[in-house]
Coordinates of C-alpha atoms in Angstrom, one line a residue:
X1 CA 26.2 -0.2 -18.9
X2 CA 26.0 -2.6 -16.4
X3 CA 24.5 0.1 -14.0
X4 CA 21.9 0.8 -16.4
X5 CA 21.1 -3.0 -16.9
X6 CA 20.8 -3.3 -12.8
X7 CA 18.7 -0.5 -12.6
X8 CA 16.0 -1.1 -15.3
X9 CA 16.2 -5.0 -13.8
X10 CA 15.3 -3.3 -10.7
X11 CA 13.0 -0.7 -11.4
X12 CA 10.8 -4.0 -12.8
X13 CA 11.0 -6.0 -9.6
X14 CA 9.8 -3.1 -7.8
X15 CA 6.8 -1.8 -10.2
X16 CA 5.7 -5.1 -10.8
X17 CA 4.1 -6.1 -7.3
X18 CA 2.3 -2.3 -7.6
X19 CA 0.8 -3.3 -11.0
X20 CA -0.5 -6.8 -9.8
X21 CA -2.5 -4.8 -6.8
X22 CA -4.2 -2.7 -8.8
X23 CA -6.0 -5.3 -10.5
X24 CA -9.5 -6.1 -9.7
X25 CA -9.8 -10.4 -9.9
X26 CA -13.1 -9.6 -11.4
X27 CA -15.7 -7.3 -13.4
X28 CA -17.8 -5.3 -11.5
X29 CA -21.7 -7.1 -11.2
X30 CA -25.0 -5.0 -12.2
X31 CA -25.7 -6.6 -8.4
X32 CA -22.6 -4.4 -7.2
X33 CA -23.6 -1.6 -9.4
X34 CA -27.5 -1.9 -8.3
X35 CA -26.0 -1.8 -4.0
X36 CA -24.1 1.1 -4.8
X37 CA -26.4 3.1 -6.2
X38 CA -29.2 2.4 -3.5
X39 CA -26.6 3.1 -1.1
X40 CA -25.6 6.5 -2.8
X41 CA -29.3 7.1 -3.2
X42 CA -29.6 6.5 1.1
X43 CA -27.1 9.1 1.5
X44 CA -29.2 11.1 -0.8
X45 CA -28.4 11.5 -4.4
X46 CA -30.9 11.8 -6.3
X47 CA -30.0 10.3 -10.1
X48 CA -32.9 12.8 -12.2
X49 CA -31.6 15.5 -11.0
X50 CA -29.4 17.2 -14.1
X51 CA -29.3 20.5 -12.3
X52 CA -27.4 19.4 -9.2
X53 CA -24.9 16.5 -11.1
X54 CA -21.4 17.0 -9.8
X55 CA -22.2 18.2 -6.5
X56 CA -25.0 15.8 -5.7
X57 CA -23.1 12.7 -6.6
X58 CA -20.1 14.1 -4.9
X59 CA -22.0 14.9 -1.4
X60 CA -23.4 11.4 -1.5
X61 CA -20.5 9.6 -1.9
X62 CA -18.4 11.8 1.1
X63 CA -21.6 11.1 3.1
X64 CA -21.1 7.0 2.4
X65 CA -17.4 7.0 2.6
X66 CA -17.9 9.0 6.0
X67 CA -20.2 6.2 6.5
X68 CA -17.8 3.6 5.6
X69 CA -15.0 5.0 8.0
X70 CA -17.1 5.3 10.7
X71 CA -18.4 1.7 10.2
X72 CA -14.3 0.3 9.7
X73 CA -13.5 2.3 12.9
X74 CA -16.0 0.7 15.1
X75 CA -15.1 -3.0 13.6
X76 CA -11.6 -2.4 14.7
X77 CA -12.7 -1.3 18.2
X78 CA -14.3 -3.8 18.8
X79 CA -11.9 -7.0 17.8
X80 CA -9.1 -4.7 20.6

């Protein structure tokens, strides 16, 4: 029993820093949500465009996180 009460008591210490990351300190903005759709309509999505939905949206957001890669990659260049 006393197995059972050390492993519970550590299966808590060890989920509870994973739960406290994946909380966002605060509500996403309609100024957030308003950058992120001009920037997924840059890469070009098109948001009228019923026909083309899950691949159109998907495409756009590969081409920005492509983007957003390529962007991290040169920032850490740079500071070596």
């Amino acid at each position: 029993m006393k197995i059972l009460i050390k492993a519970v008591a550590l299966a808590t210490l060890v989920a509870a820093p994973i739960v406290s990351f994946a909380q966002q300190s605060q509500p996403v903005t309609r100024a957030q949500v308003r950058a992120e759709l001009a920037e997924l309509e840059k890469a070009g999505f098109v948001p009228n465009d019923p026909d083309h939905y899950p691949e159109n949206i998907q495409h756009a957001e590969a081409v920005v996180a492509a983007q957003n890669h390529a962007a991290s990659n040169v920032s850490l260049t740079a500071n070596k």
